[in-house]
Structures are given as C-alpha cells and as structure tokens.
Short mmCIF file of N, CA and C in Angstrom, two decimals:
data_model
loop_
_atom_site.label_atom_id
_atom_site.label_comp_id
_atom_site.label_asym_id
_atom_site.label_seq_id
_atom_site.Cartn_x
_atom_site.Cartn_y
_atom_site.Cartn_z
N UNK L 1 0.84 -1.18 0.00
CA UNK L 1 0.00 0.00 0.00
C UNK L 1 0.89 1.24 0.00
N UNK L 2 0.60 2.14 -0.87
CA UNK L 2 1.39 3.37 -0.98
C UNK L 2 1.20 4.25 0.26
N UNK L 3 2.20 4.99 0.60
CA UNK L 3 2.16 5.92 1.73
C UNK L 3 2.33 7.34 1.20
N UNK L 4 1.84 8.28 1.99
CA UNK L 4 1.99 9.68 1.62
C UNK L 4 3.38 10.14 2.02
N UNK L 5 4.15 10.60 1.06
CA UNK L 5 5.50 11.04 1.40
C UNK L 5 5.87 12.34 0.69
N UNK L 6 5.42 12.52 -0.51
CA UNK L 6 5.72 13.76 -1.22
C UNK L 6 4.92 14.90 -0.61
N UNK L 7 5.46 16.08 -0.70
CA UNK L 7 4.75 17.24 -0.18
C UNK L 7 4.28 18.09 -1.35
N UNK L 8 3.04 17.91 -1.77
CA UNK L 8 2.54 18.68 -2.90
C UNK L 8 2.36 20.15 -2.52
N UNK L 9 2.34 20.98 -3.52
CA UNK L 9 2.12 22.40 -3.31
C UNK L 9 0.68 22.63 -2.86
N UNK L 10 0.49 23.50 -1.90
CA UNK L 10 -0.85 23.80 -1.36
C UNK L 10 -1.64 24.59 -2.39
N UNK L 11 -2.95 24.30 -2.46
CA UNK L 11 -3.82 25.02 -3.38
C UNK L 11 -5.27 24.93 -2.90
N UNK L 12 -6.12 25.77 -3.47
CA UNK L 12 -7.54 25.75 -3.17
C UNK L 12 -8.29 26.14 -4.45
N UNK L 13 -9.53 25.74 -4.53
CA UNK L 13 -10.36 26.17 -5.65
C UNK L 13 -11.03 27.51 -5.36
N UNK L 14 -11.03 27.90 -4.10
CA UNK L 14 -11.72 29.13 -3.72
C UNK L 14 -10.98 30.36 -4.24
N UNK L 15 -11.73 31.30 -4.72
CA UNK L 15 -11.15 32.56 -5.18
C UNK L 15 -11.57 33.72 -4.28
N UNK L 16 -12.70 33.58 -3.61
CA UNK L 16 -13.20 34.65 -2.74
C UNK L 16 -12.44 34.65 -1.41
N UNK L 17 -12.37 33.47 -0.78
CA UNK L 17 -11.66 33.30 0.49
C UNK L 17 -10.63 32.19 0.29
N UNK L 18 -9.36 32.53 0.16
CA UNK L 18 -8.35 31.52 -0.19
C UNK L 18 -8.12 30.44 0.86
N UNK L 19 -8.68 30.58 2.07
CA UNK L 19 -8.52 29.53 3.06
C UNK L 19 -9.73 28.59 3.07
N UNK L 20 -10.65 28.78 2.13
CA UNK L 20 -11.86 27.97 2.07
C UNK L 20 -11.68 26.85 1.04
N UNK L 21 -12.47 25.80 1.17
CA UNK L 21 -12.43 24.68 0.24
C UNK L 21 -13.00 25.08 -1.11
N UNK L 22 -14.09 25.83 -1.05
CA UNK L 22 -14.78 26.27 -2.28
C UNK L 22 -15.37 27.65 -2.03
N UNK L 23 -15.65 28.35 -3.10
CA UNK L 23 -16.31 29.64 -2.97
C UNK L 23 -17.72 29.43 -2.41
N UNK L 24 -18.24 30.41 -1.66
CA UNK L 24 -19.56 30.25 -1.04
C UNK L 24 -20.66 29.82 -2.02
N UNK L 25 -20.65 30.32 -3.24
CA UNK L 25 -21.69 29.96 -4.21
C UNK L 25 -21.58 28.50 -4.67
N UNK L 26 -20.41 27.89 -4.49
CA UNK L 26 -20.18 26.52 -4.92
C UNK L 26 -20.19 25.52 -3.77
N UNK L 27 -20.40 26.01 -2.56
CA UNK L 27 -20.31 25.17 -1.36
C UNK L 27 -21.69 24.63 -1.00
N UNK L 28 -21.87 23.29 -0.98
CA UNK L 28 -23.19 22.74 -0.68
C UNK L 28 -23.58 22.84 0.79
N UNK L 29 -22.64 23.19 1.64
CA UNK L 29 -22.96 23.28 3.06
C UNK L 29 -23.70 24.58 3.34
N UNK L 30 -24.59 24.55 4.27
CA UNK L 30 -25.40 25.71 4.61
C UNK L 30 -24.61 26.60 5.56
N UNK L 31 -23.80 27.49 5.00
CA UNK L 31 -23.00 28.37 5.84
C UNK L 31 -23.44 29.83 5.73
N UNK L 32 -24.34 30.10 4.83
CA UNK L 32 -24.85 31.46 4.64
C UNK L 32 -26.31 31.52 5.08
N UNK L 33 -26.76 32.67 5.46
CA UNK L 33 -28.16 32.84 5.80
C UNK L 33 -28.47 32.51 7.24
N UNK L 34 -29.75 32.37 7.51
CA UNK L 34 -30.25 32.16 8.86
C UNK L 34 -30.03 30.70 9.26
N UNK L 35 -29.57 30.51 10.48
CA UNK L 35 -29.38 29.15 10.98
C UNK L 35 -30.74 28.56 11.36
N UNK L 36 -30.79 27.24 11.48
CA UNK L 36 -32.07 26.60 11.80
C UNK L 36 -32.57 26.99 13.19
N UNK L 37 -33.87 26.95 13.37
CA UNK L 37 -34.48 27.20 14.67
C UNK L 37 -34.65 25.88 15.41
N UNK L 38 -34.28 25.87 16.67
CA UNK L 38 -34.50 24.70 17.50
C UNK L 38 -33.29 23.80 17.59
N UNK L 39 -33.26 23.02 18.65
CA UNK L 39 -32.11 22.16 18.92
C UNK L 39 -31.99 21.02 17.91
N UNK L 40 -33.06 20.31 17.64
CA UNK L 40 -32.97 19.18 16.71
C UNK L 40 -32.58 19.63 15.31
N UNK L 41 -33.21 20.66 14.74
CA UNK L 41 -32.77 21.11 13.42
C UNK L 41 -31.31 21.60 13.41
N UNK L 42 -30.86 22.22 14.50
CA UNK L 42 -29.48 22.69 14.58
C UNK L 42 -28.51 21.51 14.58
N UNK L 43 -28.79 20.50 15.40
CA UNK L 43 -27.93 19.32 15.45
C UNK L 43 -27.89 18.62 14.09
N UNK L 44 -29.05 18.47 13.47
CA UNK L 44 -29.10 17.83 12.16
C UNK L 44 -28.36 18.64 11.10
N UNK L 45 -28.41 19.96 11.20
CA UNK L 45 -27.69 20.81 10.25
C UNK L 45 -26.18 20.63 10.39
N UNK L 46 -25.69 20.58 11.62
CA UNK L 46 -24.26 20.35 11.84
C UNK L 46 -23.85 19.00 11.27
N UNK L 47 -24.64 17.97 11.54
CA UNK L 47 -24.32 16.63 11.05
C UNK L 47 -24.30 16.61 9.52
N UNK L 48 -25.30 17.22 8.92
CA UNK L 48 -25.36 17.27 7.45
C UNK L 48 -24.15 17.96 6.87
N UNK L 49 -23.75 19.06 7.47
CA UNK L 49 -22.59 19.80 6.96
C UNK L 49 -21.29 19.01 7.09
N UNK L 50 -21.13 18.28 8.19
CA UNK L 50 -19.93 17.44 8.32
C UNK L 50 -19.95 16.30 7.32
N UNK L 51 -21.12 15.75 7.07
CA UNK L 51 -21.21 14.69 6.06
C UNK L 51 -20.82 15.23 4.68
N UNK L 52 -21.31 16.43 4.36
CA UNK L 52 -20.92 17.06 3.08
C UNK L 52 -19.41 17.28 3.04
N UNK L 53 -18.84 17.73 4.14
CA UNK L 53 -17.40 18.00 4.19
C UNK L 53 -16.61 16.74 3.89
N UNK L 54 -16.99 15.62 4.50
CA UNK L 54 -16.27 14.38 4.24
C UNK L 54 -16.33 14.01 2.76
N UNK L 55 -17.49 14.11 2.16
CA UNK L 55 -17.62 13.79 0.73
C UNK L 55 -16.78 14.75 -0.12
N UNK L 56 -16.80 16.02 0.23
CA UNK L 56 -16.02 17.01 -0.52
C UNK L 56 -14.53 16.69 -0.47
N UNK L 57 -14.04 16.24 0.68
CA UNK L 57 -12.62 15.92 0.82
C UNK L 57 -12.23 14.73 -0.05
N UNK L 58 -13.21 13.90 -0.41
CA UNK L 58 -12.94 12.71 -1.22
C UNK L 58 -13.15 12.95 -2.72
N UNK L 59 -13.84 14.02 -3.08
CA UNK L 59 -14.18 14.26 -4.49
C UNK L 59 -12.94 14.49 -5.34
N UNK L 60 -12.99 13.96 -6.55
CA UNK L 60 -11.94 14.20 -7.52
C UNK L 60 -10.71 13.33 -7.35
N UNK L 61 -10.76 12.37 -6.44
CA UNK L 61 -9.62 11.49 -6.21
C UNK L 61 -9.89 10.12 -6.81
N UNK L 62 -8.84 9.47 -7.26
CA UNK L 62 -8.99 8.12 -7.81
C UNK L 62 -8.89 7.09 -6.68
N UNK L 63 -9.19 5.83 -6.96
CA UNK L 63 -9.15 4.81 -5.90
C UNK L 63 -7.80 4.71 -5.19
N UNK L 64 -6.71 4.85 -5.93
CA UNK L 64 -5.40 4.77 -5.29
C UNK L 64 -5.22 5.89 -4.29
N UNK L 65 -5.62 7.10 -4.65
CA UNK L 65 -5.49 8.24 -3.73
C UNK L 65 -6.39 8.05 -2.52
N UNK L 66 -7.61 7.61 -2.75
CA UNK L 66 -8.55 7.42 -1.63
C UNK L 66 -8.05 6.36 -0.65
N UNK L 67 -7.37 5.35 -1.15
CA UNK L 67 -6.90 4.25 -0.30
C UNK L 67 -5.50 4.49 0.26
N UNK L 68 -4.83 5.55 -0.18
CA UNK L 68 -3.45 5.80 0.28
C UNK L 68 -3.43 6.10 1.77
N UNK L 69 -2.57 5.39 2.46
CA UNK L 69 -2.47 5.54 3.91
C UNK L 69 -1.54 6.69 4.29
N UNK L 70 -1.77 7.22 5.46
CA UNK L 70 -1.02 8.39 5.89
C UNK L 70 0.42 8.04 6.22
N UNK L 71 0.72 7.72 7.44
CA UNK L 71 2.08 7.40 7.87
C UNK L 71 2.05 6.15 8.75
N UNK L 72 3.04 5.30 8.62
CA UNK L 72 3.08 4.10 9.46
C UNK L 72 3.18 4.51 10.93
N UNK L 73 2.60 3.80 11.82
CA UNK L 73 1.87 2.55 11.65
C UNK L 73 0.39 2.75 11.36
N UNK L 74 -0.05 3.98 11.13
CA UNK L 74 -1.47 4.22 10.91
C UNK L 74 -1.97 3.54 9.64
N UNK L 75 -3.18 3.04 9.70
CA UNK L 75 -3.84 2.47 8.52
C UNK L 75 -4.87 3.44 7.96
N UNK L 76 -4.87 4.69 8.45
CA UNK L 76 -5.89 5.66 8.07
C UNK L 76 -5.72 6.11 6.62
N UNK L 77 -6.86 6.15 5.93
CA UNK L 77 -6.95 6.68 4.57
C UNK L 77 -8.33 7.31 4.44
N UNK L 78 -8.53 8.09 3.40
CA UNK L 78 -9.86 8.65 3.17
C UNK L 78 -10.89 7.54 2.95
N UNK L 79 -10.54 6.54 2.17
CA UNK L 79 -11.46 5.42 1.95
C UNK L 79 -11.73 4.68 3.26
N UNK L 80 -10.69 4.51 4.06
CA UNK L 80 -10.87 3.89 5.37
C UNK L 80 -11.82 4.69 6.25
N UNK L 81 -11.73 6.01 6.19
CA UNK L 81 -12.66 6.86 6.96
C UNK L 81 -14.09 6.67 6.50
N UNK L 82 -14.31 6.60 5.20
CA UNK L 82 -15.66 6.38 4.68
C UNK L 82 -16.20 5.05 5.19
N UNK L 83 -15.38 4.01 5.09
CA UNK L 83 -15.79 2.69 5.56
C UNK L 83 -16.02 2.69 7.07
N UNK L 84 -15.15 3.36 7.81
CA UNK L 84 -15.29 3.44 9.27
C UNK L 84 -16.60 4.12 9.65
N UNK L 85 -16.91 5.22 8.99
CA UNK L 85 -18.14 5.94 9.33
C UNK L 85 -19.38 5.13 8.95
N UNK L 86 -19.32 4.35 7.89
CA UNK L 86 -20.44 3.44 7.59
C UNK L 86 -20.59 2.43 8.72
N UNK L 87 -19.48 1.91 9.20
CA UNK L 87 -19.50 0.93 10.29
C UNK L 87 -20.07 1.52 11.57
N UNK L 88 -19.64 2.74 11.92
CA UNK L 88 -20.14 3.31 13.17
C UNK L 88 -21.59 3.76 13.05
N UNK L 89 -22.03 4.20 11.88
CA UNK L 89 -23.45 4.50 11.72
C UNK L 89 -24.28 3.25 12.03
N UNK L 90 -23.84 2.13 11.54
CA UNK L 90 -24.51 0.85 11.79
C UNK L 90 -24.48 0.52 13.29
N UNK L 91 -23.33 0.72 13.90
CA UNK L 91 -23.17 0.44 15.33
C UNK L 91 -24.09 1.32 16.17
N UNK L 92 -24.22 2.59 15.80
CA UNK L 92 -25.05 3.51 16.57
C UNK L 92 -26.51 3.05 16.64
N UNK L 93 -26.98 2.40 15.59
CA UNK L 93 -28.35 1.89 15.64
C UNK L 93 -28.50 0.85 16.74
N UNK L 94 -27.43 0.12 17.00
CA UNK L 94 -27.45 -0.83 18.10
C UNK L 94 -27.60 -0.15 19.46
N UNK L 95 -27.09 1.04 19.57
CA UNK L 95 -27.19 1.78 20.82
C UNK L 95 -28.64 2.09 21.18
N UNK L 96 -29.48 2.29 20.17
CA UNK L 96 -30.86 2.70 20.44
C UNK L 96 -31.85 1.55 20.25
N UNK L 97 -31.32 0.37 20.10
CA UNK L 97 -32.16 -0.82 19.89
C UNK L 97 -32.17 -1.67 21.15
N UNK L 98 -33.26 -2.36 21.36
CA UNK L 98 -33.34 -3.31 22.46
C UNK L 98 -32.87 -4.69 22.02
N UNK L 99 -32.66 -4.88 20.72
CA UNK L 99 -32.25 -6.17 20.19
C UNK L 99 -30.74 -6.35 20.18
N UNK L 100 -30.33 -7.43 19.56
CA UNK L 100 -28.91 -7.72 19.42
C UNK L 100 -28.29 -6.76 18.41
N UNK L 101 -27.00 -6.45 18.57
CA UNK L 101 -26.34 -5.57 17.61
C UNK L 101 -26.30 -6.22 16.22
N UNK L 102 -26.29 -5.37 15.21
CA UNK L 102 -26.15 -5.85 13.84
C UNK L 102 -24.73 -6.36 13.63
N UNK L 103 -24.55 -7.32 12.73
CA UNK L 103 -23.19 -7.78 12.46
C UNK L 103 -22.36 -6.67 11.82
N UNK L 104 -21.06 -6.74 12.03
CA UNK L 104 -20.15 -5.75 11.44
C UNK L 104 -20.22 -5.81 9.92
N UNK L 105 -20.11 -4.66 9.29
CA UNK L 105 -20.10 -4.59 7.83
C UNK L 105 -18.85 -5.23 7.24
N UNK L 106 -17.73 -4.96 7.86
CA UNK L 106 -16.45 -5.33 7.28
C UNK L 106 -15.73 -6.42 8.07
N UNK L 107 -16.41 -7.03 9.00
CA UNK L 107 -15.79 -8.12 9.74
C UNK L 107 -15.13 -7.65 11.01
N UNK L 108 -13.97 -8.19 11.26
CA UNK L 108 -13.27 -7.98 12.53
C UNK L 108 -12.89 -6.52 12.75
N UNK L 109 -12.42 -6.26 13.96
CA UNK L 109 -11.98 -4.93 14.35
C UNK L 109 -10.92 -4.40 13.38
N UNK L 110 -11.04 -3.15 13.01
CA UNK L 110 -10.13 -2.42 12.12
C UNK L 110 -10.18 -2.88 10.66
N UNK L 111 -11.10 -3.77 10.33
CA UNK L 111 -11.23 -4.20 8.93
C UNK L 111 -11.72 -3.05 8.06
N UNK L 112 -12.42 -2.08 8.66
CA UNK L 112 -12.86 -0.93 7.89
C UNK L 112 -11.66 -0.17 7.31
N UNK L 113 -10.58 -0.07 8.06
CA UNK L 113 -9.37 0.58 7.55
C UNK L 113 -8.48 -0.40 6.80
N UNK L 114 -8.29 -1.58 7.36
CA UNK L 114 -7.39 -2.55 6.73
C UNK L 114 -7.87 -2.99 5.35
N UNK L 115 -9.18 -3.05 5.16
CA UNK L 115 -9.74 -3.52 3.89
C UNK L 115 -9.95 -2.43 2.86
N UNK L 116 -9.52 -1.22 3.15
CA UNK L 116 -9.68 -0.09 2.22
C UNK L 116 -8.61 -0.20 1.13
N UNK L 117 -8.96 -0.89 0.06
CA UNK L 117 -8.00 -1.14 -1.02
C UNK L 117 -8.34 -0.30 -2.25
N UNK L 118 -7.35 -0.05 -3.06
CA UNK L 118 -7.45 0.85 -4.21
C UNK L 118 -8.12 0.19 -5.41
N UNK L 119 -9.39 -0.11 -5.27
CA UNK L 119 -10.17 -0.68 -6.36
C UNK L 119 -11.48 0.09 -6.47
N UNK L 120 -11.88 0.42 -7.69
CA UNK L 120 -13.09 1.21 -7.88
C UNK L 120 -14.31 0.54 -7.26
N UNK L 121 -14.40 -0.78 -7.36
CA UNK L 121 -15.53 -1.50 -6.77
C UNK L 121 -15.59 -1.29 -5.26
N UNK L 122 -14.43 -1.26 -4.61
CA UNK L 122 -14.38 -1.03 -3.16
C UNK L 122 -14.80 0.41 -2.82
N UNK L 123 -14.37 1.35 -3.63
CA UNK L 123 -14.75 2.75 -3.43
C UNK L 123 -16.27 2.89 -3.58
N UNK L 124 -16.82 2.36 -4.66
CA UNK L 124 -18.26 2.45 -4.89
C UNK L 124 -19.04 1.79 -3.76
N UNK L 125 -18.58 0.62 -3.33
CA UNK L 125 -19.26 -0.10 -2.26
C UNK L 125 -19.20 0.69 -0.95
N UNK L 126 -18.06 1.30 -0.66
CA UNK L 126 -17.92 2.06 0.59
C UNK L 126 -18.88 3.24 0.63
N UNK L 127 -18.97 3.98 -0.47
CA UNK L 127 -19.88 5.13 -0.49
C UNK L 127 -21.34 4.68 -0.46
N UNK L 128 -21.66 3.56 -1.09
CA UNK L 128 -23.02 3.01 -1.03
C UNK L 128 -23.33 2.55 0.39
N UNK L 129 -22.37 1.89 1.04
CA UNK L 129 -22.56 1.46 2.43
C UNK L 129 -22.80 2.67 3.33
N UNK L 130 -22.00 3.71 3.15
CA UNK L 130 -22.14 4.89 3.99
C UNK L 130 -23.52 5.52 3.81
N UNK L 131 -23.94 5.71 2.58
CA UNK L 131 -25.26 6.32 2.32
C UNK L 131 -26.38 5.47 2.92
N UNK L 132 -26.29 4.17 2.74
CA UNK L 132 -27.33 3.27 3.27
C UNK L 132 -27.37 3.31 4.80
N UNK L 133 -26.22 3.24 5.44
CA UNK L 133 -26.17 3.22 6.90
C UNK L 133 -26.57 4.57 7.50
N UNK L 134 -26.19 5.67 6.84
CA UNK L 134 -26.63 6.98 7.31
C UNK L 134 -28.15 7.08 7.24
N UNK L 135 -28.73 6.67 6.13
CA UNK L 135 -30.18 6.74 5.96
C UNK L 135 -30.90 5.88 6.99
N UNK L 136 -30.37 4.70 7.27
CA UNK L 136 -31.01 3.82 8.24
C UNK L 136 -30.94 4.39 9.65
N UNK L 137 -29.80 4.96 10.02
CA UNK L 137 -29.69 5.57 11.35
C UNK L 137 -30.54 6.82 11.44
N UNK L 138 -30.55 7.63 10.39
CA UNK L 138 -31.42 8.81 10.37
C UNK L 138 -32.87 8.41 10.56
N UNK L 139 -33.31 7.37 9.86
CA UNK L 139 -34.70 6.92 9.97
C UNK L 139 -35.01 6.40 11.37
N UNK L 140 -34.09 5.66 11.95
CA UNK L 140 -34.30 5.15 13.30
C UNK L 140 -34.43 6.30 14.30
N UNK L 141 -33.61 7.32 14.15
CA UNK L 141 -33.67 8.46 15.07
C UNK L 141 -34.87 9.36 14.79
N UNK L 142 -35.32 9.44 13.55
CA UNK L 142 -36.47 10.29 13.21
C UNK L 142 -37.73 9.83 13.94
N UNK L 143 -37.77 8.58 14.31
CA UNK L 143 -38.92 8.06 15.05
C UNK L 143 -38.93 8.57 16.50
N UNK L 144 -37.88 9.29 16.90
CA UNK L 144 -37.75 9.77 18.28
C UNK L 144 -37.37 11.25 18.29
N UNK L 145 -38.31 12.15 17.97
CA UNK L 145 -37.97 13.58 17.90
C UNK L 145 -37.72 14.23 19.26
N UNK L 146 -38.10 13.55 20.36
CA UNK L 146 -37.83 14.08 21.70
C UNK L 146 -36.38 13.76 22.04
N UNK L 147 -35.54 14.79 22.09
CA UNK L 147 -34.11 14.59 22.31
C UNK L 147 -33.78 14.04 23.69
N UNK L 148 -34.71 14.15 24.61
CA UNK L 148 -34.46 13.67 25.96
C UNK L 148 -34.85 12.22 26.18
N UNK L 149 -35.54 11.62 25.23
CA UNK L 149 -35.97 10.23 25.40
C UNK L 149 -34.75 9.32 25.42
N UNK L 150 -34.82 8.32 26.30
CA UNK L 150 -33.72 7.37 26.44
C UNK L 150 -34.10 6.07 25.77
N UNK L 151 -33.16 5.53 24.99
CA UNK L 151 -33.44 4.36 24.17
C UNK L 151 -32.41 3.26 24.39
N UNK L 152 -32.78 2.07 23.97
CA UNK L 152 -31.86 0.94 23.96
C UNK L 152 -31.61 0.36 25.34
N UNK L 153 -30.79 -0.67 25.34
CA UNK L 153 -30.47 -1.40 26.57
C UNK L 153 -29.80 -0.51 27.62
N UNK L 154 -29.01 0.45 27.16
CA UNK L 154 -28.27 1.31 28.08
C UNK L 154 -28.93 2.65 28.32
N UNK L 155 -30.09 2.87 27.74
CA UNK L 155 -30.81 4.11 27.98
C UNK L 155 -30.10 5.37 27.52
N UNK L 156 -29.52 5.34 26.33
CA UNK L 156 -28.83 6.52 25.81
C UNK L 156 -29.87 7.54 25.33
N UNK L 157 -29.66 8.80 25.66
CA UNK L 157 -30.56 9.86 25.22
C UNK L 157 -30.33 10.13 23.73
N UNK L 158 -31.40 10.42 23.02
CA UNK L 158 -31.31 10.74 21.60
C UNK L 158 -30.33 11.90 21.40
N UNK L 159 -30.40 12.89 22.26
CA UNK L 159 -29.50 14.06 22.18
C UNK L 159 -28.04 13.61 22.24
N UNK L 160 -27.73 12.72 23.18
CA UNK L 160 -26.36 12.25 23.33
C UNK L 160 -25.87 11.55 22.06
N UNK L 161 -26.73 10.73 21.47
CA UNK L 161 -26.33 10.04 20.24
C UNK L 161 -26.11 11.03 19.11
N UNK L 162 -26.99 12.02 18.98
CA UNK L 162 -26.81 13.02 17.92
C UNK L 162 -25.51 13.80 18.10
N UNK L 163 -25.22 14.21 19.32
CA UNK L 163 -23.99 14.95 19.59
C UNK L 163 -22.78 14.04 19.34
N UNK L 164 -22.88 12.78 19.72
CA UNK L 164 -21.78 11.85 19.47
C UNK L 164 -21.53 11.69 17.97
N UNK L 165 -22.59 11.63 17.19
CA UNK L 165 -22.43 11.52 15.73
C UNK L 165 -21.70 12.75 15.19
N UNK L 166 -22.10 13.94 15.62
CA UNK L 166 -21.44 15.17 15.17
C UNK L 166 -19.97 15.14 15.56
N UNK L 167 -19.68 14.75 16.78
CA UNK L 167 -18.31 14.66 17.26
C UNK L 167 -17.49 13.71 16.40
N UNK L 168 -18.04 12.55 16.08
CA UNK L 168 -17.32 11.56 15.28
C UNK L 168 -17.01 12.09 13.88
N UNK L 169 -18.00 12.68 13.24
CA UNK L 169 -17.78 13.22 11.90
C UNK L 169 -16.81 14.40 11.94
N UNK L 170 -16.94 15.27 12.94
CA UNK L 170 -16.05 16.43 13.02
C UNK L 170 -14.60 15.99 13.18
N UNK L 171 -14.37 15.03 14.06
CA UNK L 171 -13.00 14.53 14.29
C UNK L 171 -12.43 13.95 13.00
N UNK L 172 -13.25 13.15 12.32
CA UNK L 172 -12.74 12.51 11.11
C UNK L 172 -12.64 13.48 9.93
N UNK L 173 -13.43 14.54 9.93
CA UNK L 173 -13.25 15.57 8.90
C UNK L 173 -11.92 16.29 9.10
N UNK L 174 -11.48 16.43 10.35
CA UNK L 174 -10.15 16.98 10.60
C UNK L 174 -9.07 16.07 10.04
N UNK L 175 -9.25 14.76 10.23
CA UNK L 175 -8.31 13.81 9.63
C UNK L 175 -8.34 13.94 8.11
N UNK L 176 -9.55 14.03 7.56
CA UNK L 176 -9.70 14.12 6.10
C UNK L 176 -9.01 15.37 5.56
N UNK L 177 -9.07 16.49 6.29
CA UNK L 177 -8.36 17.70 5.87
C UNK L 177 -6.88 17.42 5.67
N UNK L 178 -6.28 16.78 6.65
CA UNK L 178 -4.85 16.51 6.59
C UNK L 178 -4.52 15.48 5.52
N UNK L 179 -5.33 14.44 5.42
CA UNK L 179 -5.09 13.42 4.39
C UNK L 179 -5.15 14.03 3.00
N UNK L 180 -6.18 14.85 2.76
CA UNK L 180 -6.33 15.45 1.43
C UNK L 180 -5.17 16.38 1.11
N UNK L 181 -4.77 17.18 2.07
CA UNK L 181 -3.65 18.10 1.81
C UNK L 181 -2.39 17.32 1.48
N UNK L 182 -2.17 16.19 2.14
CA UNK L 182 -0.99 15.37 1.84
C UNK L 182 -1.08 14.72 0.47
N UNK L 183 -2.30 14.43 0.01
CA UNK L 183 -2.46 13.79 -1.28
C UNK L 183 -2.17 14.71 -2.45
N UNK L 184 -2.82 15.88 -2.45
CA UNK L 184 -2.66 16.75 -3.62
C UNK L 184 -2.49 18.23 -3.28
N UNK L 185 -2.35 18.54 -1.99
CA UNK L 185 -2.10 19.91 -1.59
C UNK L 185 -3.34 20.77 -1.41
N UNK L 186 -4.52 20.23 -1.71
CA UNK L 186 -5.74 21.04 -1.59
C UNK L 186 -6.06 21.30 -0.13
N UNK L 187 -6.33 22.57 0.18
CA UNK L 187 -6.59 22.99 1.55
C UNK L 187 -7.94 23.68 1.64
N UNK L 188 -8.37 23.85 2.85
CA UNK L 188 -9.61 24.57 3.14
C UNK L 188 -10.47 23.79 4.08
N UNK L 189 -11.33 24.52 4.76
CA UNK L 189 -12.19 23.87 5.75
C UNK L 189 -13.21 22.99 5.10
#
C-alpha cells in the first residue's frame, strides 16, 4: 500500500476566500443565511454539513489516492474513513435498539481501515454502504424527535447520540483535511 510522502504544493479552488475549500456559491454546506431554529434542526444541520465536508474531501480522487495511507503505523486513509463511518453509523443503531447488535459490515476490528483497497468497486461499495447506513440511522432516530428520550439497553438519550455523531464526523473531517492536503495539496475547511 502506498504511503503519503511527497509534499505537494498547497492550493484551493476558492477565489473569494483563499482559506476555504470552495467559494460560497459553490459550497453545498449551509453556511450562509439564517441558521435553523430549535435544537434538533441545529444538530441535524451540523451533522449534514460534516457529512458534506467528508464527501467534498474525497471528491476528484482516484481509488489509489482514496486508499493511500497516511504514515506508518497508521492504517488511516480517506477510503478507510468512509468505511469506518459506515461501520459506526450501523453500530449507533445498536445503541438505540433493544435487540442484538447488527453484524459488522467489514468483519473484525479495524477491517474498515485494513480492507480499504485501491479498487473502484471497493470505493463504490464504501460510499453506497455509507449512504445506506446513514439513511437507516437517520430513519431510526427520526422516530424519536424528543431529544431527551432514552433508548436501547443502556438508555442513551437521543440528544447524546446526535452529539456523538457530530463529534465523530467532526473529528474525522479533521483527519480528512490533513489526508487530502498530503495527497494533492488542496486545503480549506
């Protein structure tokens, strides 16, 4: 597996704000205008924007770039992050369920990163898995609009799970920023 070692020149597509990923008119994230009213819409807006950010960091890269690992001993790659987030979306549904947890998508521990190989079929499958698992977790949580309600065997509050999801995506979007910059020099939030 290739490692990131060359230091590409830094660049951005943004012309209005050179520290941004894209110009405001080209950015799918809701960063302009009035913010949502209420706690649930605000939490969902943050989650949606982090999801967009992760996809944006992966756009325009080929399978080899997406699967390229950062530095040893880390197995982290952009493709690994996509697979990891699909896995944790699936796991989160177990937190709010009274039943048995769903089986892992990719098998044993760390298989989400270890199995991130530079093949188009793997890339397509990872993004399909992520979209499917996000939609399923969103649907499961939509049935519980009261953020204070406690669910599952451990009684986790819906609010706690939503905040945990935002935290997970935010942390991994930070990783994605660094991975992307190492791949081709593209910078921006």
